[in-house]
Each structure stands twice: as C-alpha cells, then as structure tokens.
Amino acid sequence: MSPTDLTVLPVGQLMTRDPVTCSPDTPIQSAAELMADHQISSICVVDPDGFRGLVTVRDMNAKVIAHGVDPAGPVSAVMTVDRTTLPPSALGLDVLHMMMERRIGHVPIVDAGRLVGIVTQTDLTRFQALSSADLVRRVVEASDVPAMARVTAEIPTLLAQLVGTGTRHEVITRLITDIADTVTRCLLKRAEDELGAPPVPYLWLACGSQGRQEQTGVSDQDNCLILSDDVTDADMPYFAKLAQIVSDGLHACGYVYCPGDMMATNTRWCQPLRVWRGYFDGWIAKPSPEAQMLASVMFDLRPIGGDEDLFADLQADTLAKAARNSIFVAHMTANSLKHAPPLGVFNRLPRGPLDMKHNGVVPVVDLGRLYALQGQVLPVNTRARIEAAIATGALSKTGGADLLDAYDLIATTRLRHQARQIRVGQGPDNDLLPATLSGFERSHLRDAFVVVKTMQSAIGSGKGALG
C-alpha cells in the first residue's frame, strides 16, 4: 500500500475541520464576502438544527450573476439543499467516487445531522501531493531559511497522513528523519556559501532520535562536529560560525535547541578527531554517571554531512574497546535500566498519562544500544540493533522476536497518539492517557510493557544474551 493511498484513509482523517459556515438567512453578498476573505470556493449553511446546505462559487456564478438573483437576498435562495454528504467513517475512495459520479468538487462530512468537516478537490490534491519526497524537494529548492521552515511546518500533517494509511512506525520515522537530514545538509551548504570553503575537512553528525532515524512529531536537535586533526586554533572561529548558522537554521525549522546543549555550537562538541578519541577512551576507562550518559548519547551518532572518513574508524574502535571493558559494560547495563515501563502493582497501567517517550520507547532504545555494544554491531537504529543482536547471538530469537513485537506496538501507539492530536489541531506530545485507548488496546500495550520489563530484568540479572 502506498504511504499516500487516500483511497483507504478514513474521511475523518482527510477532511478540513471547522469549515467556514453561515446561517440560511445570511445575505448572499455577505456569504460571498466570507468566501473571498477566507479564499475558499464554498461555504456550508447551518442552523441550530444542523447542516442545511452548501453554496459554491459555481452557484454564485450560475444563480446570482447569470440569472440575476438579488445579492441582498438570503443565501438559502441559492444554496444546494439536497447535497449528498458522507459520514466521518467513509473512506477517501467514497469521496472520489461521489465526486466523479455527481461531478462535484465539495463533499460535506456530516455526523448525526451535524456538520463536522468538508472534503474538497483541493484537499485531495494536497493529500496526494504531500509526501516526504515532495518535502525534501521543496526544502532543497527553498530560497531561504523561512521558506524551509514553511516546508517543515507540514511535517506533522505528513506524520498524521502516514499513520492514517497504516504505514509502519519505522518507515514513518525514517521518512521524517530524512527530511531533517536534508534540512541539515542544505544549511551546511548555505553556511559554506556564506563563510567560504572550510579550512580543513569536517563531519557533521546527529545523535539522539535523528541519529537513530527515529524522529516523530516532537524533536529537538542533537548534533556535533568532528574536525580533521589538521585544524588550528585560527580555524576554529570558522567552525563556530558554521555551527551557529546550522543550529539557528534548524531551530527556525522546528528542530529546537537541545535543552542539554548537546549541539555543535557548544565548543565541547566541536573538536578535532583526536579529542573525540580522548572523549570516548576516557568515558570507557572511567565510567562515571556523566560518562555513561554521554556515551549513551554518542553511541547513537550518525554522519549527516562532510567527510565520513573522520568517523568510520572511531566508531568501530570505540565499540571494540567498550565491549572489552567489563566494568564499562556493567555501568552501561545499569544505566539502561533507569527508564522503566509505566507499570504499577501487578503490572497494571496507571490512570494518569503515560510518557510514551521516556517510559515507552526509551527503555527499548536503551536495550537496543546495550545489545549493539555487546555484539559490536554498527547500526544505530533501534529496530536494526535488535535484529542485529538476534543475528549475532547477543539476543535469543525468541526473546528478540518478543522485544521487536513489543517495541512495534509501543512505537505505533505513540505515533497514533500524536496523529490524533495533530488531526484536531493540537501540538503533538508524548503524554498518552490510557482512557483514550480501547480495553483491547490497553491490554496489549500492557503486555508490551511487561515484555520490556522482563527483558530489563534479564539484562539486570546477567541473562540478557539469553533473552
């Protein structure tokens, strides 16, 4: 199924909510002015009892202009009363068929007599045109940062659309992350165009959810710069300016500044390769709480733009050194257990909001990172790490299959929650109320959390490799 296959999408996820309306006694001219002010081609007519009809630009032309209906008269005189409507449960395919059969361009969505939305040909065209590839193209073609920001502002709509068409969670987050990667590379190019060619090779890397290719509708920026060891003190101002240009641009495009200052604008994270090697060696040799936290973040590094040779050996060498240090592995194991699934007494879900990030996906992310360390596997994506852990024997096939299923359910539930918020005009977040789920959904989500909790217990007892 295509990620933009509107034929299987429920109309409730496709329609424009809160359409412009007027009462039946509104003067025709006033209705026309409303349409012009809102730049729309139709207006819905409602009264206290519900939906009454629809007036389109075609109605205005045919009845007012062509046949001389008085513009001061009520809009009910020119509205189409017997307009066929659809319920929110209808599919996009139903809208297409109705438009083709009746040669219309507007379909009101009515639920129990009440107008809840409208679908127009423009909505269908916009839906079919909106894709991650389209957003990537428009980011590349953007003339300036504000133009790029207007494109990235459409990412929540894309997320809701992809969720609505049943696209798998790892595909959705990959597509959304691809847009962030493109934005970053375009900003790097703009920085070089402004500052001139870099004095030495460099590599811009992402960590966090962008590094793992797991971005959703809520993402800040986490990044760093690795510079060639040929860099001099005189070169550093260039990279400070480059980092500021890119970071400011990302912030303007909705990837807000990292609250923990894990950004290339922080001089600590804009250093030559030899310094980065020292960072990792120090964290592994002396695994303090800060070292564990930083190592966890940095194990998710992924090159975005620049000279990737600066990272290849560093990643492989660090994994090998870390895996050989049993004390470091023990500390990383303890660190991976800090985020627990949201289960209470008798493994019950709490009544209050579930943090689907820190208590939902993060426990699995931490487990995946630990399995990658044990198996010395290079992927940074969580699902890929679990699959690689199964392949290398760091995780049993049975335990791995259970963990993958649990992760898929948790991550999908999180995205569905964000998509529901986006569709009603809310900003997406990670706080899910269990009461918004069906009993069936709550039961399966609880089971998924129990799987994660069991895997954490196995890791904590030293049986993690057995799953």
Tab-separated table of C-alpha atoms in Angstrom:
chain	number	residue	atom	x	y	z
A	1	MET	CA	0.000	0.000	0.000
A	2	SER	CA	1.315	3.437	-0.908
A	3	PRO	CA	2.053	5.753	2.045
A	4	THR	CA	-0.209	8.333	0.344
A	5	ASP	CA	-3.033	5.972	-0.655
A	6	LEU	CA	-6.021	8.134	0.207
A	7	THR	CA	-8.485	5.510	-1.012
A	8	VAL	CA	-8.153	3.562	2.259
A	9	LEU	CA	-7.932	6.608	4.523
A	10	PRO	CA	-10.996	7.382	6.688
A	11	VAL	CA	-12.575	10.689	5.715
A	12	GLY	CA	-12.288	11.845	9.318
A	13	GLN	CA	-8.512	11.960	8.826
A	14	LEU	CA	-8.721	13.677	5.453
A	15	MET	CA	-11.361	16.384	5.865
A	16	THR	CA	-10.913	20.041	6.710
A	17	ARG	CA	-12.311	20.535	10.198
A	18	ASP	CA	-14.293	23.570	11.318
A	19	PRO	CA	-15.248	24.696	7.798
A	20	VAL	CA	-16.473	28.258	7.264
A	21	THR	CA	-20.235	28.430	7.789
A	22	CYS	CA	-23.127	30.860	7.675
A	23	SER	CA	-26.827	30.760	8.594
A	24	PRO	CA	-29.593	30.336	5.978
A	25	ASP	CA	-30.672	33.972	6.348
A	26	THR	CA	-27.179	35.377	5.719
A	27	PRO	CA	-27.297	37.797	2.734
A	28	ILE	CA	-25.834	36.272	-0.420
A	29	GLN	CA	-23.357	39.116	-0.731
A	30	SER	CA	-22.139	38.572	2.845
A	31	ALA	CA	-21.652	34.875	2.142
A	32	ALA	CA	-19.668	35.753	-0.984
A	33	GLU	CA	-17.515	38.132	1.048
A	34	LEU	CA	-16.838	35.384	3.602
A	35	MET	CA	-15.703	33.066	0.821
A	36	ALA	CA	-13.435	35.749	-0.622
A	37	ASP	CA	-11.972	36.646	2.771
A	38	HIS	CA	-11.122	33.019	3.522
A	39	GLN	CA	-10.066	32.277	-0.062
A	40	ILE	CA	-12.386	29.273	-0.300
A	41	SER	CA	-14.657	28.049	-3.068
A	42	SER	CA	-17.654	27.033	-0.933
A	43	ILE	CA	-19.460	27.830	2.297
A	44	CYS	CA	-21.583	25.491	4.399
A	45	VAL	CA	-25.020	26.636	5.555
A	46	VAL	CA	-26.059	25.571	9.049
A	47	ASP	CA	-28.679	26.430	11.641
A	48	PRO	CA	-29.211	25.295	15.261
A	49	ASP	CA	-30.662	22.017	13.989
A	50	GLY	CA	-27.614	21.134	11.902
A	51	PHE	CA	-26.386	21.110	8.299
A	52	ARG	CA	-28.750	22.680	5.767
A	53	GLY	CA	-26.882	23.064	2.505
A	54	LEU	CA	-23.848	24.249	0.570
A	55	VAL	CA	-23.110	27.245	-1.629
A	56	THR	CA	-20.222	27.173	-4.081
A	57	VAL	CA	-18.621	29.717	-6.374
A	58	ARG	CA	-20.375	27.895	-9.223
A	59	ASP	CA	-23.727	28.512	-7.515
A	60	MET	CA	-22.919	32.204	-7.212
A	61	ASN	CA	-21.989	32.455	-10.888
A	62	ALA	CA	-24.960	30.441	-12.197
A	63	LYS	CA	-27.697	31.860	-9.987
A	64	VAL	CA	-26.633	35.347	-8.959
A	65	ILE	CA	-24.592	36.618	-11.868
A	66	ALA	CA	-26.201	34.678	-14.727
A	67	HIS	CA	-29.824	34.718	-13.534
A	68	GLY	CA	-29.984	37.909	-11.532
A	69	VAL	CA	-30.841	36.603	-8.041
A	70	ASP	CA	-30.767	39.558	-5.665
A	71	PRO	CA	-27.404	39.588	-3.760
A	72	ALA	CA	-29.225	41.097	-0.803
A	73	GLY	CA	-31.476	38.045	-0.514
A	74	PRO	CA	-30.814	35.106	1.839
A	75	VAL	CA	-28.149	32.595	0.943
A	76	SER	CA	-30.801	29.877	1.276
A	77	ALA	CA	-32.124	31.080	-2.086
A	78	VAL	CA	-29.006	29.872	-3.914
A	79	MET	CA	-27.757	27.006	-1.746
A	80	THR	CA	-27.965	23.379	-2.813
A	81	VAL	CA	-30.314	21.750	-0.318
A	82	ASP	CA	-30.233	18.114	-1.389
A	83	ARG	CA	-26.489	17.948	-1.142
A	84	THR	CA	-25.225	14.387	-0.676
A	85	THR	CA	-22.985	14.093	2.382
A	86	LEU	CA	-20.726	11.435	3.856
A	87	PRO	CA	-20.041	10.388	7.468
A	88	PRO	CA	-16.551	10.647	9.038
A	89	SER	CA	-16.244	6.856	8.808
A	90	ALA	CA	-16.384	6.911	4.989
A	91	LEU	CA	-13.177	6.328	3.024
A	92	GLY	CA	-11.313	8.589	0.662
A	93	LEU	CA	-12.427	6.203	-2.075
A	94	ASP	CA	-16.066	7.069	-1.285
A	95	VAL	CA	-15.287	10.761	-1.733
A	96	LEU	CA	-13.581	10.122	-5.059
A	97	HIS	CA	-16.489	8.042	-6.339
A	98	MET	CA	-19.052	10.630	-5.236
A	99	MET	CA	-17.166	13.489	-6.842
A	100	MET	CA	-16.820	11.595	-10.117
A	101	GLU	CA	-20.400	10.339	-10.197
A	102	ARG	CA	-22.021	13.677	-9.344
A	103	ARG	CA	-19.391	15.924	-10.940
A	104	ILE	CA	-18.917	17.916	-7.770
A	105	GLY	CA	-15.849	19.285	-6.029
A	106	HIS	CA	-17.084	19.577	-2.438
A	107	VAL	CA	-18.396	16.887	-0.083
A	108	PRO	CA	-19.686	17.964	3.355
A	109	ILE	CA	-18.963	15.498	6.161
A	110	VAL	CA	-21.953	15.179	8.464
A	111	ASP	CA	-22.291	13.118	11.626
A	112	ALA	CA	-25.809	12.650	13.054
A	113	GLY	CA	-27.000	15.715	11.189
A	114	ARG	CA	-24.167	17.928	12.423
A	115	LEU	CA	-21.528	19.343	10.095
A	116	VAL	CA	-18.080	18.170	11.224
A	117	GLY	CA	-15.965	18.955	8.157
A	118	ILE	CA	-15.694	19.130	4.397
A	119	VAL	CA	-13.537	17.479	1.747
A	120	THR	CA	-12.732	19.394	-1.424
A	121	GLN	CA	-10.817	18.592	-4.578
A	122	THR	CA	-8.086	20.818	-3.187
A	123	ASP	CA	-7.873	18.592	-0.083
A	124	LEU	CA	-7.487	15.502	-2.261
A	125	THR	CA	-4.836	17.150	-4.422
A	126	ARG	CA	-2.925	18.364	-1.382
A	127	PHE	CA	-3.049	14.916	0.197
A	128	GLN	CA	-1.782	13.179	-2.917
A	129	ALA	CA	0.984	15.748	-3.381
A	130	LEU	CA	2.202	15.664	0.223
A	131	SER	CA	4.960	13.112	0.653
A	132	SER	CA	8.363	13.007	2.244
A	133	ALA	CA	9.932	13.167	-1.224
A	134	ASP	CA	7.924	16.300	-2.017
A	135	LEU	CA	9.017	17.944	1.238
A	136	VAL	CA	12.649	17.003	0.589
A	137	ARG	CA	12.443	18.527	-2.895
A	138	ARG	CA	10.883	21.720	-1.572
A	139	VAL	CA	13.492	22.035	1.189
A	140	VAL	CA	16.261	21.809	-1.409
A	141	GLU	CA	14.528	24.384	-3.625
A	142	ALA	CA	13.782	26.797	-0.742
A	143	SER	CA	15.260	30.259	-1.290
A	144	ASP	CA	15.967	30.961	2.384
A	145	VAL	CA	15.525	29.584	5.895
A	146	PRO	CA	11.972	30.970	6.362
A	147	ALA	CA	10.973	29.147	3.168
A	148	MET	CA	12.497	25.936	4.540
A	149	ALA	CA	10.576	26.462	7.786
A	150	ARG	CA	7.306	26.712	5.875
A	151	VAL	CA	8.043	23.304	4.388
A	152	THR	CA	8.996	21.629	7.682
A	153	ALA	CA	5.813	23.057	9.244
A	154	GLU	CA	3.985	20.461	7.117
A	155	ILE	CA	5.760	17.519	8.780
A	156	PRO	CA	3.013	16.989	11.407
A	157	THR	CA	0.424	16.726	8.620
A	158	LEU	CA	2.648	14.204	6.848
A	159	LEU	CA	3.007	12.195	10.064
A	160	ALA	CA	-0.769	12.070	10.592
A	161	GLN	CA	-1.262	11.090	6.962
A	162	LEU	CA	1.282	8.266	7.141
A	163	VAL	CA	-0.201	6.947	10.379
A	164	GLY	CA	-3.669	7.088	8.841
A	165	THR	CA	-2.640	4.948	5.896
A	166	GLY	CA	-1.174	2.264	8.159
A	167	THR	CA	2.490	2.878	7.339
A	168	ARG	CA	4.823	1.047	9.741
A	169	HIS	CA	6.310	3.139	12.525
A	170	GLU	CA	9.942	2.570	11.497
A	171	VAL	CA	9.131	3.727	7.961
A	172	ILE	CA	7.348	6.856	9.224
A	173	THR	CA	10.203	7.881	11.495
A	174	ARG	CA	12.751	7.143	8.759
A	175	LEU	CA	10.886	9.347	6.265
A	176	ILE	CA	10.542	12.163	8.796
A	177	THR	CA	14.231	11.905	9.735
A	178	ASP	CA	15.217	12.024	6.053
A	179	ILE	CA	13.651	15.484	5.902
A	180	ALA	CA	15.694	16.616	8.923
A	181	ASP	CA	18.842	15.239	7.289
A	182	THR	CA	18.094	17.201	4.111
A	183	VAL	CA	17.451	20.385	6.078
A	184	THR	CA	20.789	19.920	7.864
A	185	ARG	CA	22.745	19.363	4.646
A	186	CYS	CA	21.105	22.375	2.991
A	187	LEU	CA	22.030	24.516	5.994
A	188	LEU	CA	25.617	23.247	5.851
A	189	LYS	CA	25.776	24.260	2.197
A	190	ARG	CA	24.353	27.696	2.998
A	191	ALA	CA	26.929	28.098	5.752
A	192	GLU	CA	29.779	27.205	3.390
A	193	ASP	CA	28.388	29.566	0.736
A	194	GLU	CA	28.424	32.359	3.310
A	195	LEU	CA	31.726	31.557	5.020
A	196	GLY	CA	33.702	30.112	2.116
A	197	ALA	CA	35.311	26.701	1.782
A	198	PRO	CA	36.163	25.009	5.114
A	199	PRO	CA	39.848	25.307	6.076
A	200	VAL	CA	40.044	21.570	6.899
A	201	PRO	CA	37.726	18.587	6.427
A	202	TYR	CA	34.893	18.246	8.926
A	203	LEU	CA	31.955	15.952	9.638
A	204	TRP	CA	28.560	16.994	10.996
A	205	LEU	CA	26.879	14.197	12.949
A	206	ALA	CA	23.449	13.811	14.509
A	207	CYS	CA	22.755	11.932	17.732
A	208	GLY	CA	19.545	11.308	19.636
A	209	SER	CA	16.425	10.456	17.653
A	210	GLN	CA	17.803	11.968	14.437
A	211	GLY	CA	20.935	9.864	14.772
A	212	ARG	CA	18.803	6.734	15.215
A	213	GLN	CA	16.439	7.791	12.380
A	214	GLU	CA	13.543	7.730	14.826
A	215	GLN	CA	12.182	11.274	14.742
A	216	THR	CA	8.473	11.830	15.324
A	217	GLY	CA	6.350	14.961	15.565
A	218	VAL	CA	8.315	16.123	18.622
A	219	SER	CA	12.059	16.544	18.079
A	220	ASP	CA	14.794	18.855	19.306
A	221	GLN	CA	18.272	18.924	17.781
A	222	ASP	CA	21.269	16.894	18.980
A	223	ASN	CA	24.442	17.236	16.926
A	224	CYS	CA	28.205	17.645	16.964
A	225	LEU	CA	31.215	18.348	14.739
A	226	ILE	CA	34.319	16.206	14.266
A	227	LEU	CA	37.174	18.174	12.716
A	228	SER	CA	40.313	16.987	10.982
A	229	ASP	CA	43.353	16.795	13.241
A	230	ASP	CA	44.959	19.357	10.888
A	231	VAL	CA	42.692	22.055	12.307
A	232	THR	CA	44.420	25.006	14.001
A	233	ASP	CA	43.256	27.500	16.598
A	234	ALA	CA	42.946	30.041	13.791
A	235	ASP	CA	40.460	27.738	12.031
A	236	MET	CA	38.123	27.306	14.983
A	237	PRO	CA	36.133	30.562	14.523
A	238	TYR	CA	35.084	29.296	11.076
A	239	PHE	CA	33.530	26.172	12.557
A	240	ALA	CA	31.946	28.101	15.423
A	241	LYS	CA	30.191	30.297	12.853
A	242	LEU	CA	29.227	27.291	10.737
A	243	ALA	CA	27.748	25.536	13.760
A	244	GLN	CA	25.776	28.647	14.735
A	245	ILE	CA	24.341	29.103	11.245
A	246	VAL	CA	23.220	25.469	11.049
A	247	SER	CA	21.900	25.278	14.611
A	248	ASP	CA	19.951	28.542	14.259
A	249	GLY	CA	18.528	27.322	10.969
A	250	LEU	CA	17.441	24.017	12.494
A	251	HIS	CA	15.771	25.884	15.351
A	252	ALA	CA	13.905	28.103	12.885
A	253	CYS	CA	12.722	24.971	11.072
A	254	GLY	CA	11.198	23.488	14.228
A	255	TYR	CA	14.153	21.448	15.498
A	256	VAL	CA	14.520	23.446	18.683
A	257	TYR	CA	17.779	23.955	20.538
A	258	CYS	CA	18.751	20.994	22.724
A	259	PRO	CA	17.900	21.738	26.396
A	260	GLY	CA	21.068	19.864	27.404
A	261	ASP	CA	23.236	21.878	24.974
A	262	MET	CA	24.214	18.732	23.085
A	263	MET	CA	24.944	20.772	19.960
A	264	ALA	CA	27.890	21.648	17.753
A	265	THR	CA	27.590	25.249	18.973
A	266	ASN	CA	28.964	24.017	22.304
A	267	THR	CA	32.763	24.064	21.908
A	268	ARG	CA	32.936	20.785	23.833
A	269	TRP	CA	31.169	19.083	20.906
A	270	CYS	CA	33.117	20.820	18.140
A	271	GLN	CA	36.576	19.276	18.350
A	272	PRO	CA	39.347	17.553	16.324
A	273	LEU	CA	39.197	13.799	15.872
A	274	ARG	CA	41.996	13.235	18.387
A	275	VAL	CA	39.949	14.987	21.092
A	276	TRP	CA	36.913	12.867	20.275
A	277	ARG	CA	39.034	9.728	20.608
A	278	GLY	CA	40.124	11.009	24.011
A	279	TYR	CA	36.494	11.597	24.999
A	280	PHE	CA	35.457	8.042	24.212
A	281	ASP	CA	38.579	6.479	25.740
A	282	GLY	CA	38.015	8.468	28.937
A	283	TRP	CA	34.332	7.555	29.204
A	284	ILE	CA	35.156	3.880	28.765
A	285	ALA	CA	38.118	3.887	31.171
A	286	LYS	CA	36.264	5.836	33.911
A	287	PRO	CA	32.534	5.155	33.558
A	288	SER	CA	31.148	7.867	35.851
A	289	PRO	CA	27.406	8.709	35.719
A	290	GLU	CA	28.144	11.578	33.313
A	291	ALA	CA	30.350	9.319	31.209
A	292	GLN	CA	27.555	6.747	30.960
A	293	MET	CA	25.087	9.409	29.874
A	294	LEU	CA	27.432	10.900	27.302
A	295	ALA	CA	28.479	7.531	25.965
A	296	SER	CA	24.823	6.574	25.579
A	297	VAL	CA	24.196	9.698	23.524
A	298	MET	CA	27.343	9.385	21.472
A	299	PHE	CA	26.805	5.723	20.647
A	300	ASP	CA	23.861	6.965	18.556
A	301	LEU	CA	25.998	9.192	16.318
A	302	ARG	CA	25.289	9.123	12.576
A	303	PRO	CA	27.117	11.142	9.888
A	304	ILE	CA	24.961	13.717	8.100
A	305	GLY	CA	27.298	15.912	6.035
A	306	GLY	CA	31.034	16.213	5.426
A	307	ASP	CA	33.935	13.778	5.384
A	308	GLU	CA	32.640	10.435	6.717
A	309	ASP	CA	36.173	9.013	6.911
A	310	LEU	CA	36.561	11.026	10.119
A	311	PHE	CA	34.076	8.726	11.843
A	312	ALA	CA	34.457	5.222	10.402
A	313	ASP	CA	37.461	4.072	12.456
A	314	LEU	CA	36.330	5.971	15.550
A	315	GLN	CA	33.016	4.124	15.679
A	316	ALA	CA	34.476	0.645	15.189
A	317	ASP	CA	37.410	1.220	17.581
A	318	THR	CA	35.150	2.622	20.298
A	319	LEU	CA	32.734	-0.287	20.113
A	320	ALA	CA	35.596	-2.779	20.360
A	321	LYS	CA	37.174	-1.032	23.364
A	322	ALA	CA	33.842	-0.642	25.121
A	323	ALA	CA	32.846	-4.278	24.634
A	324	ARG	CA	36.183	-5.444	26.107
A	325	ASN	CA	35.762	-3.358	29.267
A	326	SER	CA	33.519	-5.387	31.565
A	327	ILE	CA	33.245	-2.559	34.119
A	328	PHE	CA	32.065	-0.135	31.460
A	329	VAL	CA	29.564	-2.684	30.138
A	330	ALA	CA	28.258	-3.215	33.673
A	331	HIS	CA	27.783	0.520	34.144
A	332	MET	CA	26.051	0.799	30.756
A	333	THR	CA	23.799	-2.084	31.767
A	334	ALA	CA	22.820	-0.285	34.966
A	335	ASN	CA	22.263	2.901	33.003
A	336	SER	CA	19.937	1.092	30.583
A	337	LEU	CA	17.630	0.163	33.464
A	338	LYS	CA	17.000	3.719	34.648
A	339	HIS	CA	13.978	4.156	32.394
A	340	ALA	CA	11.280	1.661	33.326
A	341	PRO	CA	7.998	0.823	31.597
A	342	PRO	CA	4.995	2.569	33.202
A	343	LEU	CA	3.637	-0.377	35.151
A	344	GLY	CA	2.312	-0.308	38.696
A	345	VAL	CA	1.401	-3.004	41.187
A	346	PHE	CA	0.539	-6.307	39.479
A	347	ASN	CA	1.831	-4.817	36.224
A	348	ARG	CA	-1.181	-2.538	35.873
A	349	LEU	CA	-1.210	0.605	33.747
A	350	PRO	CA	-1.556	3.813	35.769
A	351	ARG	CA	-4.640	6.013	35.398
A	352	GLY	CA	-2.619	9.112	34.668
A	353	PRO	CA	-0.732	9.993	31.455
A	354	LEU	CA	1.838	7.555	30.114
A	355	ASP	CA	5.090	9.142	28.942
A	356	MET	CA	5.379	7.221	25.678
A	357	LYS	CA	8.894	8.538	25.129
A	358	HIS	CA	10.827	8.182	28.383
A	359	ASN	CA	8.821	5.242	29.751
A	360	GLY	CA	7.716	3.840	26.420
A	361	VAL	CA	10.274	3.769	23.614
A	362	VAL	CA	13.378	4.867	25.570
A	363	PRO	CA	13.632	1.626	27.631
A	364	VAL	CA	13.733	-0.301	24.346
A	365	VAL	CA	16.183	2.193	22.826
A	366	ASP	CA	18.461	1.653	25.834
A	367	LEU	CA	18.220	-2.126	25.489
A	368	GLY	CA	18.968	-1.924	21.775
A	369	ARG	CA	22.043	0.192	22.431
A	370	LEU	CA	23.304	-2.289	25.003
A	371	TYR	CA	22.774	-5.237	22.661
A	372	ALA	CA	24.666	-3.337	19.956
A	373	LEU	CA	27.535	-2.830	22.388
A	374	GLN	CA	27.592	-6.499	23.371
A	375	GLY	CA	27.535	-7.640	19.756
A	376	GLN	CA	29.723	-4.783	18.449
A	377	VAL	CA	27.187	-4.045	15.717
A	378	LEU	CA	27.316	-0.721	13.868
A	379	PRO	CA	23.630	0.149	13.199
A	380	VAL	CA	22.256	2.912	15.435
A	381	ASN	CA	18.563	2.467	14.613
A	382	THR	CA	16.847	0.663	17.494
A	383	ARG	CA	14.964	-1.904	15.435
A	384	ALA	CA	18.057	-2.616	13.336
A	385	ARG	CA	20.087	-3.047	16.516
A	386	ILE	CA	17.672	-5.613	17.924
A	387	GLU	CA	17.625	-7.508	14.634
A	388	ALA	CA	21.441	-7.455	14.515
A	389	ALA	CA	21.593	-8.628	18.143
A	390	ILE	CA	19.463	-11.631	17.212
A	391	ALA	CA	21.719	-12.357	14.226
A	392	THR	CA	24.903	-12.169	16.332
A	393	GLY	CA	23.502	-14.208	19.216
A	394	ALA	CA	23.576	-11.320	21.692
A	395	LEU	CA	19.831	-11.875	21.984
A	396	SER	CA	17.899	-15.111	21.569
A	397	LYS	CA	15.488	-15.486	18.656
A	398	THR	CA	12.533	-15.907	20.993
A	399	GLY	CA	13.428	-13.001	23.250
A	400	GLY	CA	14.306	-10.850	20.259
A	401	ALA	CA	11.020	-11.584	18.493
A	402	ASP	CA	9.067	-10.686	21.636
A	403	LEU	CA	11.023	-7.467	22.086
A	404	LEU	CA	10.532	-6.453	18.446
A	405	ASP	CA	6.783	-7.029	18.704
A	406	ALA	CA	6.617	-5.071	21.961
A	407	TYR	CA	8.639	-2.205	20.505
A	408	ASP	CA	6.482	-2.096	17.378
A	409	LEU	CA	3.312	-1.824	19.440
A	410	ILE	CA	4.691	0.840	21.791
A	411	ALA	CA	6.159	2.954	18.987
A	412	THR	CA	2.998	2.634	16.879
A	413	THR	CA	0.771	3.608	19.817
A	414	ARG	CA	2.937	6.678	20.391
A	415	LEU	CA	2.630	7.775	16.745
A	416	ARG	CA	-1.127	7.172	16.694
A	417	HIS	CA	-1.452	9.361	19.781
A	418	GLN	CA	0.487	12.165	18.097
A	419	ALA	CA	-1.511	11.766	14.877
A	420	ARG	CA	-4.805	12.117	16.777
A	421	GLN	CA	-3.553	15.330	18.355
A	422	ILE	CA	-2.427	16.727	15.007
A	423	ARG	CA	-5.790	15.995	13.378
A	424	VAL	CA	-7.653	18.082	15.963
A	425	GLY	CA	-5.200	20.959	15.708
A	426	GLN	CA	-3.158	20.229	18.830
A	427	GLY	CA	0.606	20.185	19.069
A	428	PRO	CA	1.856	16.582	19.321
A	429	ASP	CA	3.340	15.348	22.587
A	430	ASN	CA	4.240	12.046	24.257
A	431	ASP	CA	1.691	12.034	27.100
A	432	LEU	CA	-0.945	9.395	26.409
A	433	LEU	CA	-3.978	8.912	28.649
A	434	PRO	CA	-4.809	5.191	28.879
A	435	ALA	CA	-8.511	6.120	28.967
A	436	THR	CA	-8.280	7.220	25.321
A	437	LEU	CA	-7.476	3.640	24.310
A	438	SER	CA	-9.919	0.775	23.998
A	439	GLY	CA	-9.770	-2.022	26.529
A	440	PHE	CA	-8.231	-4.252	23.871
A	441	GLU	CA	-5.523	-1.667	23.127
A	442	ARG	CA	-4.750	-1.125	26.815
A	443	SER	CA	-4.409	-4.858	27.353
A	444	HIS	CA	-1.943	-5.282	24.504
A	445	LEU	CA	0.035	-2.166	25.474
A	446	ARG	CA	0.335	-3.517	28.996
A	447	ASP	CA	1.579	-6.849	27.607
A	448	ALA	CA	4.180	-4.994	25.537
A	449	PHE	CA	5.432	-3.153	28.613
A	450	VAL	CA	5.628	-6.455	30.507
A	451	VAL	CA	7.885	-7.853	27.751
A	452	VAL	CA	10.222	-4.857	28.067
A	453	LYS	CA	10.229	-5.146	31.854
A	454	THR	CA	11.085	-8.849	31.563
A	455	MET	CA	13.955	-8.107	29.172
A	456	GLN	CA	15.281	-5.465	31.546
A	457	SER	CA	15.169	-7.996	34.393
A	458	ALA	CA	17.110	-10.477	32.259
A	459	ILE	CA	19.749	-7.872	31.463
A	460	GLY	CA	19.981	-6.892	35.131
A	461	SER	CA	20.496	-10.477	36.197
A	462	GLY	CA	23.154	-11.117	33.586
A	463	LYS	CA	20.938	-13.282	31.383
A	464	GLY	CA	20.346	-10.688	28.683
A	465	ALA	CA	22.122	-12.642	25.975
A	466	LEU	CA	19.726	-15.478	26.530
A	467	GLY	CA	16.682	-13.211	26.097
